[in-house]
Short mmCIF file of C-alpha atoms and ligand atoms in Angstrom, two decimals:
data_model
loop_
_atom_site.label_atom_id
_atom_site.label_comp_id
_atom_site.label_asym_id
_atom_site.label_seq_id
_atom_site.Cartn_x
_atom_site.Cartn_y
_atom_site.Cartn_z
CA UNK M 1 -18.47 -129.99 -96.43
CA UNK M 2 -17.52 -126.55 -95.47
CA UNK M 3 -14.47 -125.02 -97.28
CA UNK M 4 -12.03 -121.99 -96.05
CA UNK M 5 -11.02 -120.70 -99.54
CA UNK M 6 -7.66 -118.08 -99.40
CA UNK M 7 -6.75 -116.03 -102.29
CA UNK M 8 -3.61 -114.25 -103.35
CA UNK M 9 -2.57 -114.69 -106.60
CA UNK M 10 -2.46 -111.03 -107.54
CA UNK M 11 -3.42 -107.98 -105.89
CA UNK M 12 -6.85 -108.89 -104.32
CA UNK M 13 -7.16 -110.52 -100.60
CA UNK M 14 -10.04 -112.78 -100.82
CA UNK M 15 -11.25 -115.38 -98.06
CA UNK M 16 -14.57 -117.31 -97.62
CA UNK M 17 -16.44 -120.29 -96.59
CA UNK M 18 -18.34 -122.00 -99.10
CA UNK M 19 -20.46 -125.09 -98.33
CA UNK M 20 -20.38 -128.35 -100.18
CA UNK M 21 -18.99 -126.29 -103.23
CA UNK M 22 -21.96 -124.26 -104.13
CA UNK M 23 -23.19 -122.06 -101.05
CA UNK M 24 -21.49 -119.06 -99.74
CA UNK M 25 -21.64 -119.04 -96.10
CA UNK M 26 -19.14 -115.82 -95.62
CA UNK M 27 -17.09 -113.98 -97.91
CA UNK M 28 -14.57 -110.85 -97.16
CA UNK M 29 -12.51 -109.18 -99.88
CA UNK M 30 -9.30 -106.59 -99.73
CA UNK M 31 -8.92 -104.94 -103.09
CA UNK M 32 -5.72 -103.35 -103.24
CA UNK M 33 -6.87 -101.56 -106.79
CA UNK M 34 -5.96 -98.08 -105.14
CA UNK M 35 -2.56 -98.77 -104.00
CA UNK M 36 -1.60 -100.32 -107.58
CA UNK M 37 -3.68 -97.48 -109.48
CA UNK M 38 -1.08 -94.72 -108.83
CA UNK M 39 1.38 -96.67 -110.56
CA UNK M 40 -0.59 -97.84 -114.01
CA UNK M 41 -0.43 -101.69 -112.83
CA UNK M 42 0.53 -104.53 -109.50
CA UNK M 43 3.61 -103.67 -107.80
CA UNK M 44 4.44 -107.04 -106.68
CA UNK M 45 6.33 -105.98 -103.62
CA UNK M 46 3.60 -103.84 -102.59
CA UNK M 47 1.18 -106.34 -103.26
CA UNK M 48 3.14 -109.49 -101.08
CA UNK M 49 2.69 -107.28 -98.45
CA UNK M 50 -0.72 -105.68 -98.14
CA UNK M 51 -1.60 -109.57 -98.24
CA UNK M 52 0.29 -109.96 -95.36
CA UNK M 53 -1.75 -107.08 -93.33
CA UNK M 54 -5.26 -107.87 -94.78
CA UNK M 55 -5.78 -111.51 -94.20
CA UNK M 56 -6.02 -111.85 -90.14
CA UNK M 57 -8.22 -108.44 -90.30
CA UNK M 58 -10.30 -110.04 -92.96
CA UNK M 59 -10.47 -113.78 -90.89
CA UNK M 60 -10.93 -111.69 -87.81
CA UNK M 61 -13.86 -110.18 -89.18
CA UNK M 62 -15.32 -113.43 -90.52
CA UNK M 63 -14.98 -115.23 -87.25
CA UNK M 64 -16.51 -113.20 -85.12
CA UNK M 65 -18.16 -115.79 -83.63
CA UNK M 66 -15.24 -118.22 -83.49
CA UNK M 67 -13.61 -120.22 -85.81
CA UNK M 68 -15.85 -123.42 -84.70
CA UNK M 69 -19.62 -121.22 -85.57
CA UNK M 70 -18.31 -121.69 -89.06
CA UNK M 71 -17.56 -125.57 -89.17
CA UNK M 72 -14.74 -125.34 -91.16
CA UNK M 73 -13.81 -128.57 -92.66
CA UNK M 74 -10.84 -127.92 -94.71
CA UNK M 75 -8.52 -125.23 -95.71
CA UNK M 76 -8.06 -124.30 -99.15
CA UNK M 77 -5.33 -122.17 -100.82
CA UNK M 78 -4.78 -121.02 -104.62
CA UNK M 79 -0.91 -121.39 -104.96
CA UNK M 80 -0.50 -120.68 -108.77
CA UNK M 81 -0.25 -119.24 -111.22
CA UNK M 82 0.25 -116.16 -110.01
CA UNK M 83 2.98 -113.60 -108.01
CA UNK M 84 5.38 -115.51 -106.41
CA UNK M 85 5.89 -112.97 -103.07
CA UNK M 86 2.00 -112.78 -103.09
CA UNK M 87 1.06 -116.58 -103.34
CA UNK M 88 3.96 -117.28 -100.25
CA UNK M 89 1.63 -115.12 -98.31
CA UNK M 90 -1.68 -117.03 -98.53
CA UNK M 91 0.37 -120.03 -99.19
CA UNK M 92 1.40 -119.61 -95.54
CA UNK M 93 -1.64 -118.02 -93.76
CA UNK M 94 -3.45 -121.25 -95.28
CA UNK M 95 -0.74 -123.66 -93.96
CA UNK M 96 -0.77 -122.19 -89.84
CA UNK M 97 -4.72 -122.06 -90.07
CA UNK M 98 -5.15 -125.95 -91.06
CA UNK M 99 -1.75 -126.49 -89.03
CA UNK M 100 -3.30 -125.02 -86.02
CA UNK M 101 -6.78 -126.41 -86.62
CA UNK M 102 -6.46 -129.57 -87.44
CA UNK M 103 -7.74 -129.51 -90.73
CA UNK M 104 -6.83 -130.87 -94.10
CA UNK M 105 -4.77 -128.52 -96.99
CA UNK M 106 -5.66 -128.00 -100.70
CA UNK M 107 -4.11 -126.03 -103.27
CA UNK M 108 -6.30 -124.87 -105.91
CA UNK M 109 -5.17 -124.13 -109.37
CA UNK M 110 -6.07 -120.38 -109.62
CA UNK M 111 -7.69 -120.66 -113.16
CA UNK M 112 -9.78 -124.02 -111.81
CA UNK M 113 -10.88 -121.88 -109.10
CA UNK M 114 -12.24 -119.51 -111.41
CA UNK M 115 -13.75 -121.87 -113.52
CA UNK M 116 -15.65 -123.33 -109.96
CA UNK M 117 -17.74 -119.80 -109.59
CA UNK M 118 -19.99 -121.20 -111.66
CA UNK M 119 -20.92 -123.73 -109.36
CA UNK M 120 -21.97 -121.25 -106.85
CA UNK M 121 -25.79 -121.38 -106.26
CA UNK M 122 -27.56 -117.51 -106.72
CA UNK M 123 -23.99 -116.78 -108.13
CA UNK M 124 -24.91 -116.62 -111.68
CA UNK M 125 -25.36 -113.27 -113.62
CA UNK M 126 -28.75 -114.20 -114.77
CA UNK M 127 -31.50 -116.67 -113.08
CA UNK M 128 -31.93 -118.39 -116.17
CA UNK M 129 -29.64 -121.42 -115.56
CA UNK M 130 -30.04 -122.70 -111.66
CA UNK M 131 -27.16 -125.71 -110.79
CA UNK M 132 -24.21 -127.07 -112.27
CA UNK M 133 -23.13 -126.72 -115.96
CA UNK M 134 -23.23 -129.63 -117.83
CA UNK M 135 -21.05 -131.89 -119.09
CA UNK M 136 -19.22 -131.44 -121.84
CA UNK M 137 -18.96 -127.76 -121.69
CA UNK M 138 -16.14 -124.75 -123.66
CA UNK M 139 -15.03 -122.75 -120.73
CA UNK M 140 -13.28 -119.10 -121.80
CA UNK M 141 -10.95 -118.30 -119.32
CA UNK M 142 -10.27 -114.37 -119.43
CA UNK M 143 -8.02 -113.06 -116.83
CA UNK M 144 -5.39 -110.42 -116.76
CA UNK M 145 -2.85 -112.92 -117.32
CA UNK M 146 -4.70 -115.78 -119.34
CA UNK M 147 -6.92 -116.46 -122.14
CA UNK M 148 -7.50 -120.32 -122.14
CA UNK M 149 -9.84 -122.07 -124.28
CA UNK M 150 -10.57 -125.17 -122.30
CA UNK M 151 -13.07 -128.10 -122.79
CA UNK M 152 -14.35 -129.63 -119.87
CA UNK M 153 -15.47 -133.01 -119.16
CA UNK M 154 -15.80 -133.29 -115.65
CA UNK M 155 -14.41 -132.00 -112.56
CA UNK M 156 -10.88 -132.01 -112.96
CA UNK M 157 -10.78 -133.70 -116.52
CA UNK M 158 -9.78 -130.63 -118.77
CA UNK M 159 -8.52 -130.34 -121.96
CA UNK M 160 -6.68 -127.18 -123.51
CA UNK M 161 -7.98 -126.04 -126.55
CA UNK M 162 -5.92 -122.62 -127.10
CA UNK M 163 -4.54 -119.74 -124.69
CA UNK M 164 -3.23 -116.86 -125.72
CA UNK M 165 0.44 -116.62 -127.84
CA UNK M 166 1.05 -113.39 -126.79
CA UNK M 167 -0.94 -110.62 -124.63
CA UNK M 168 -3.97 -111.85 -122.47
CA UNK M 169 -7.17 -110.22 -123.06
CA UNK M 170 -7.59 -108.30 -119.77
CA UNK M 171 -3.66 -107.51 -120.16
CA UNK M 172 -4.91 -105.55 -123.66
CA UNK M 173 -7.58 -104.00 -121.37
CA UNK M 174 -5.37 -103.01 -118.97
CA UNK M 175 -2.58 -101.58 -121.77
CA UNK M 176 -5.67 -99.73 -123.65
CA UNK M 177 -7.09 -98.25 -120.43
CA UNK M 178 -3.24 -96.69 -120.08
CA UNK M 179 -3.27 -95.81 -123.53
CA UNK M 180 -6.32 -93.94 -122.91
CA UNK M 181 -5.47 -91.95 -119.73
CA UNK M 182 -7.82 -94.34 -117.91
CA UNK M 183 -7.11 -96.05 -114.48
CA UNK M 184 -6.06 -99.02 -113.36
CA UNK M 185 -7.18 -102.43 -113.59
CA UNK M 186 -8.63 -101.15 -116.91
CA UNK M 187 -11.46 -103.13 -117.84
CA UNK M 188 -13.90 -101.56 -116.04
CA UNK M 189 -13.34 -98.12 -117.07
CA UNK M 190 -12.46 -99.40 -120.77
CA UNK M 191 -15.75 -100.59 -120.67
CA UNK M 192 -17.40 -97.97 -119.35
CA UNK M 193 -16.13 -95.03 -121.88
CA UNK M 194 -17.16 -97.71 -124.80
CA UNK M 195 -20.96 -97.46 -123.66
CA UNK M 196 -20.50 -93.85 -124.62
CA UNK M 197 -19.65 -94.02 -127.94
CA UNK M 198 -21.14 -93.13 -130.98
CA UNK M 199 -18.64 -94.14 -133.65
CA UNK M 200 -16.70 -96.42 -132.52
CA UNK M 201 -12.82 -97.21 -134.51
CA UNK M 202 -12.62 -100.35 -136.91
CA UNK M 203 -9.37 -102.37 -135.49
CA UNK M 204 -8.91 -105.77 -137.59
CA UNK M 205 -9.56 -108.62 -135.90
CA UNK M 206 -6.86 -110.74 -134.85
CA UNK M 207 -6.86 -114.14 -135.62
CA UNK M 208 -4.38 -117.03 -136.08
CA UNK M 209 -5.19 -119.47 -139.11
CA UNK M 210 -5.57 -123.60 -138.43
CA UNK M 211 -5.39 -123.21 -134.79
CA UNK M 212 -7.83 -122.16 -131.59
CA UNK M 213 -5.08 -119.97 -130.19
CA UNK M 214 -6.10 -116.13 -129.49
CA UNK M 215 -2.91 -113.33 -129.68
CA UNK M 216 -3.70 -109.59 -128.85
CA UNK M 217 -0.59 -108.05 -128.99
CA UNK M 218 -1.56 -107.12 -132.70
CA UNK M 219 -4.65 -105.22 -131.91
CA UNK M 220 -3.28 -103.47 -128.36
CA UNK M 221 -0.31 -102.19 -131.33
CA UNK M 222 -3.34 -101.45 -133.30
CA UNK M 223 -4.86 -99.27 -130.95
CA UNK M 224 -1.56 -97.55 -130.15
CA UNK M 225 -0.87 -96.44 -133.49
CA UNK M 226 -4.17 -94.85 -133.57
CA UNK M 227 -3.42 -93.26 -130.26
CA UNK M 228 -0.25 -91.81 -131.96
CA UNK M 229 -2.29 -90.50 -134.88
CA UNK M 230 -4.08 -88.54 -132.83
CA UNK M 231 -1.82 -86.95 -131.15
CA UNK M 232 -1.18 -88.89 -128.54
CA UNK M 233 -2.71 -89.75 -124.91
CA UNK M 234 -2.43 -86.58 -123.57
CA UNK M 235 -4.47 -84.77 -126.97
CA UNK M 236 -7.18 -86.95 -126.95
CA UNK M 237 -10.71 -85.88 -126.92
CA UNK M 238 -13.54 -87.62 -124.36
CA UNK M 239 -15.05 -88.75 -127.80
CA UNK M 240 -12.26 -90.20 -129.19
CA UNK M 241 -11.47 -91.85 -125.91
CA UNK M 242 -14.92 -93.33 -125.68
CA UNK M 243 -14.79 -94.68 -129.75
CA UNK M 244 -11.25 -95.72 -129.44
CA UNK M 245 -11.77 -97.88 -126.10
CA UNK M 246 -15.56 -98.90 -127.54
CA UNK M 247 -13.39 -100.09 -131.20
CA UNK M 248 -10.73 -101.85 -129.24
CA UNK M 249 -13.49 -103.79 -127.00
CA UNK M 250 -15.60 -105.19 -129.91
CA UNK M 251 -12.49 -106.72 -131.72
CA UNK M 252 -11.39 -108.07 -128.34
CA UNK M 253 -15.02 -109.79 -127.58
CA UNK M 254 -15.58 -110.55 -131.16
CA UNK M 255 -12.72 -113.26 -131.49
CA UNK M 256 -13.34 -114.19 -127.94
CA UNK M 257 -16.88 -115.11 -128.84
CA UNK M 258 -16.47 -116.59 -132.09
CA UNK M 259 -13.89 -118.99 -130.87
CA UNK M 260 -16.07 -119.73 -128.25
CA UNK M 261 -18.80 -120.61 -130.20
CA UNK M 262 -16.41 -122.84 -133.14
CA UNK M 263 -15.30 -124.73 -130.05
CA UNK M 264 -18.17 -125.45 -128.24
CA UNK M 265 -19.48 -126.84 -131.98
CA UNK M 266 -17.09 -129.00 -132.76
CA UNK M 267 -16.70 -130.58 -129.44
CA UNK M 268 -20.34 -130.83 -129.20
CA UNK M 269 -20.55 -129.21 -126.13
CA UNK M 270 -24.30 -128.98 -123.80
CA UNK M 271 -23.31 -125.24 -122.67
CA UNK M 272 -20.21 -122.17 -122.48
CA UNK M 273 -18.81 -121.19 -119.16
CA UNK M 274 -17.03 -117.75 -119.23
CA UNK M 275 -15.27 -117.15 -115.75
CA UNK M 276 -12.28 -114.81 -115.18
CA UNK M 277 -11.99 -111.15 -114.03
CA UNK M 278 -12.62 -110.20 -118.16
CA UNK M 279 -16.17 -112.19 -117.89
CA UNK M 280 -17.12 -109.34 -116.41
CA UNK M 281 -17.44 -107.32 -118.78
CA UNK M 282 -21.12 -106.82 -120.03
CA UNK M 283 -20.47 -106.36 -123.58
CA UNK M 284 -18.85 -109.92 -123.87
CA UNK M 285 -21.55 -111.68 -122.12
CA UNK M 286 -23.82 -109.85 -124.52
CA UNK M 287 -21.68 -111.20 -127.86
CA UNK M 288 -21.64 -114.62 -126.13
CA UNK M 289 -25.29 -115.40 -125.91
CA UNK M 290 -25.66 -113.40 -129.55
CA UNK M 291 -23.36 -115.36 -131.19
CA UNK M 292 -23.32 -118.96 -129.54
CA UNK M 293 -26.64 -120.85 -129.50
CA UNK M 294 -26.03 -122.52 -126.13
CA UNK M 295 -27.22 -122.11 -122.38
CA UNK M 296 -24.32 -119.82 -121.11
CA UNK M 297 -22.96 -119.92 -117.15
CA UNK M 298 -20.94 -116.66 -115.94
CA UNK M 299 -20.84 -115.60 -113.17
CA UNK M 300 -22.22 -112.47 -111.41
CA UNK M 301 -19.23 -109.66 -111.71
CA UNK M 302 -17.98 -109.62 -108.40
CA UNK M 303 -17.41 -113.45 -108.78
CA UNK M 304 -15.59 -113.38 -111.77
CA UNK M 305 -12.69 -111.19 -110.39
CA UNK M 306 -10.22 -112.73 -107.91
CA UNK M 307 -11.80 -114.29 -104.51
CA UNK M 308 -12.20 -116.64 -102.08
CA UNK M 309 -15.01 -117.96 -102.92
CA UNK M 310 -14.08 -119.35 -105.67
CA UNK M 311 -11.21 -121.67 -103.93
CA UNK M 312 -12.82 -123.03 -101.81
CA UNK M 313 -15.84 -123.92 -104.15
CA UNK M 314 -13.18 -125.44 -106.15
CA UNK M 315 -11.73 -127.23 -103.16
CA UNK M 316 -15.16 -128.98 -102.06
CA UNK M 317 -14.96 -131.07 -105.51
CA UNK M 318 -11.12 -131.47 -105.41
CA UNK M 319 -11.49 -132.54 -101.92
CA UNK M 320 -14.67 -135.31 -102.67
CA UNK M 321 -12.17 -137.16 -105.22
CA UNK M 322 -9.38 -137.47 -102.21
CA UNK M 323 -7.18 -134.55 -102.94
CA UNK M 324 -5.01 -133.51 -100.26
CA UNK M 325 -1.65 -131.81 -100.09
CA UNK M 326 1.02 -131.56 -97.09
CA UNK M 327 2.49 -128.97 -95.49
CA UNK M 328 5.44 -128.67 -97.60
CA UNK M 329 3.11 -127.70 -100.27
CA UNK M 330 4.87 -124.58 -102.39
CA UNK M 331 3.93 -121.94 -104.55
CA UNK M 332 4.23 -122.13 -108.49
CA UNK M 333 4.27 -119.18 -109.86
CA UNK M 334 3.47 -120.52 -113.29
CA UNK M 335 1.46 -123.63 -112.49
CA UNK M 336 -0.47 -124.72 -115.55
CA UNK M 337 -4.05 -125.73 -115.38
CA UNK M 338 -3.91 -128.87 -118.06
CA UNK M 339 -0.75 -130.41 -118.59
CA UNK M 340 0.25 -129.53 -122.27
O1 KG4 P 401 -9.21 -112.69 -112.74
P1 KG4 P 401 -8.75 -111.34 -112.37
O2 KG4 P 401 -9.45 -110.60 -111.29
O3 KG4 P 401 -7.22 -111.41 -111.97
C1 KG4 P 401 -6.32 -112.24 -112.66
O4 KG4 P 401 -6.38 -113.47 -112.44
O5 KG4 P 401 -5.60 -111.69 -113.52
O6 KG4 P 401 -8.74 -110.49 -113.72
C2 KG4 P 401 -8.26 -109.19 -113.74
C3 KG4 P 401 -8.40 -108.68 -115.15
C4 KG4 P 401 -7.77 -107.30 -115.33
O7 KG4 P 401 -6.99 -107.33 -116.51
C5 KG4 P 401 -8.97 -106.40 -115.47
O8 KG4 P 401 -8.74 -105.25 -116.28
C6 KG4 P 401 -9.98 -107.33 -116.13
O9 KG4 P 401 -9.80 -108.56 -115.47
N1 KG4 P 401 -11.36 -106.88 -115.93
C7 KG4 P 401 -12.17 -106.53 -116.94
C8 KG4 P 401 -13.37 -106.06 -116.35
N2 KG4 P 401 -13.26 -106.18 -114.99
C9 KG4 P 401 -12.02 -106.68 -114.75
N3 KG4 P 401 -11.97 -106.54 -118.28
C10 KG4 P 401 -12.98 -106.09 -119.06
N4 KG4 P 401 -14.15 -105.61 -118.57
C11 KG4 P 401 -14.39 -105.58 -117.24
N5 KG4 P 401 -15.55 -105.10 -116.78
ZN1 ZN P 402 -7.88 -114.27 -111.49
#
């Protein structure tokens, strides 16, 4: 089954068609990363509507051949969690293309969909593991807005095992990077002055006794003070940048990991999933397959961001089991993934 995946969540445009969950057959992306830049993080307003300009260039582009050279099956939307102006607008694109087509409607849970880019064949960082994960598998979810822990059993039989209490981990990227002088989304560049470093700062390593949960705020207050000590953002040498952002990252992927790996132990799981705009960060994939001792799945980096791609692979499962919404589908802005 071919899938027409929309997604809006945040401040990325993504569309694609991906076949019978696991093949891309096209994929277009709008990153609205410069827009946002300027002002240190996603102006929602802004955001609602670049969507609202990029998606019929980006389908336009895609269907260059017409709309029936793809063999579209179904039309597949992420509507939450998310921004609420932002969600309406894919929400709505999604609902006149199957409306006007003919063609069932699917919301997709934004955080499943990220999960399902690991079912994409060739979409894997490494050729090591070809197919689907196994079953059961500890997923690490690691967004700008979420850091779920989540055991997975099947397709859509989840279990939460922690999430963040506080900050999320690419949130604490994002603060650091500002901290830092460093652009926005700050991952990326975070990452990129810590491969420069040659000494990098000891933060402690946050972690909350008796339970799976992650919090961050702790370190990103961490990191500030020693910001402050230095004389602030503006004082700060390329060197200290590069061994404050390199300290800040190995505290971050050093819980991530180990709580990844306890996890995946004690519910005896066959393999670790990392998915999420965070996964692609190098340096946590790296502490992943150091510390855990089990086949890991991420995806390639332009996967784990926001995209298309990964709705509708998403969709193609949700859709075999009979999903289906109507048209008076709506957004939810704070849709959870497993119900708690
Ligand atoms: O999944 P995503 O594209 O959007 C949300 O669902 O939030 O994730 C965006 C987050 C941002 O916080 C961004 O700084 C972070 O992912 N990110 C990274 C890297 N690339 C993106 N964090 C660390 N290292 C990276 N290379
Ligand atoms: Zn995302």
């Amino acid at each position: 089954m071919r899938v027409l995946g929309i997604e809006s969540s945040c401040d990325e445009s993504g569309i694609a068609v991906v076949e019978d969950g696991r093949q891309i057959v096209a994929h277009a992306l709008a990153s609205q990363a410069d827009l946002h830049n300027r002002f240190g993080g996603v102006v929602p307003e802004i955001a609602s509507r670049q969507h609202l300009t990029s998606f019929p260039a980006l389908l336009k582009d895609m269907m260059s051949d017409g709309p029936q050279a793809l063999g579209i099956e179904a039309v597949a939307v992420t509507y939450g969690p998310g921004l609420a102006g932002s969600l309406l607008v894919g929400l709505n694109f999604a609902k006149a293309l199957a409306f006007s087509w003919d063609l069932p409607l699917l919301g997709v849970h934004h955080l499943e969909g990220h999960l399902y880019a690991n079912w994409i064949e060739d979409g894997q960082w490494d050729d090591e593991h070809k197919g689907d994960p196994p079953s059961p598998s500890v997923a690490l979810i690691v967004s700008g807005g979420h850091t779920d822990l989540v055991l997975i059993n099947g397709h859509g039989d989840y279990r939460l095992l922690g999430r963040t209490r506080d900050d999320a981990v690419g949130e604490g990227f994002d603060k650091v990077a500002r901290m830092l002088g460093l652009g926005f989304p700050g991952g990326p560049p975070v990452e990129q002055a810590a491969t420069h470093s040659h000494d990098p700062v000891s933060f402690p390593r946050p972690r909350i006794r008796d339970s799976r949960d992650f919090s961050f705020s702790g370190l990103k207050s961490a990191v500030l003070r020693a910001v402050e000590e230095r004389g602030g953002t503006d004082r700060l040498s390329t060197g200290q940048v590069h061994d404050l952002a390199a300290g800040f990252q190995q505290a971050a992927i050093e819980v991530l990991a180990t709580r990844l790996r306890d996890a995946a132990k004690d519910y005896g799981a066959k393999a670790v999933i990392l998915s999420g705009g965070v996964a692609a960060n190098g340096a946590l994939r790296r502490e992943v397959l150091a510390r855990v001792p089990l086949p890991l799945w991420c995806p390639r980096p332009s996967l784990c961001t926001d995209n298309g791609v990964m709705i509708a692979a998403g969709a193609h499962f949700l859709l075999e089991a009979g999903a289906r919404h109507g048209f008076d589908l709506e957004v939810d802005p704070s849709l959870p993934m497993v119900a708690t």
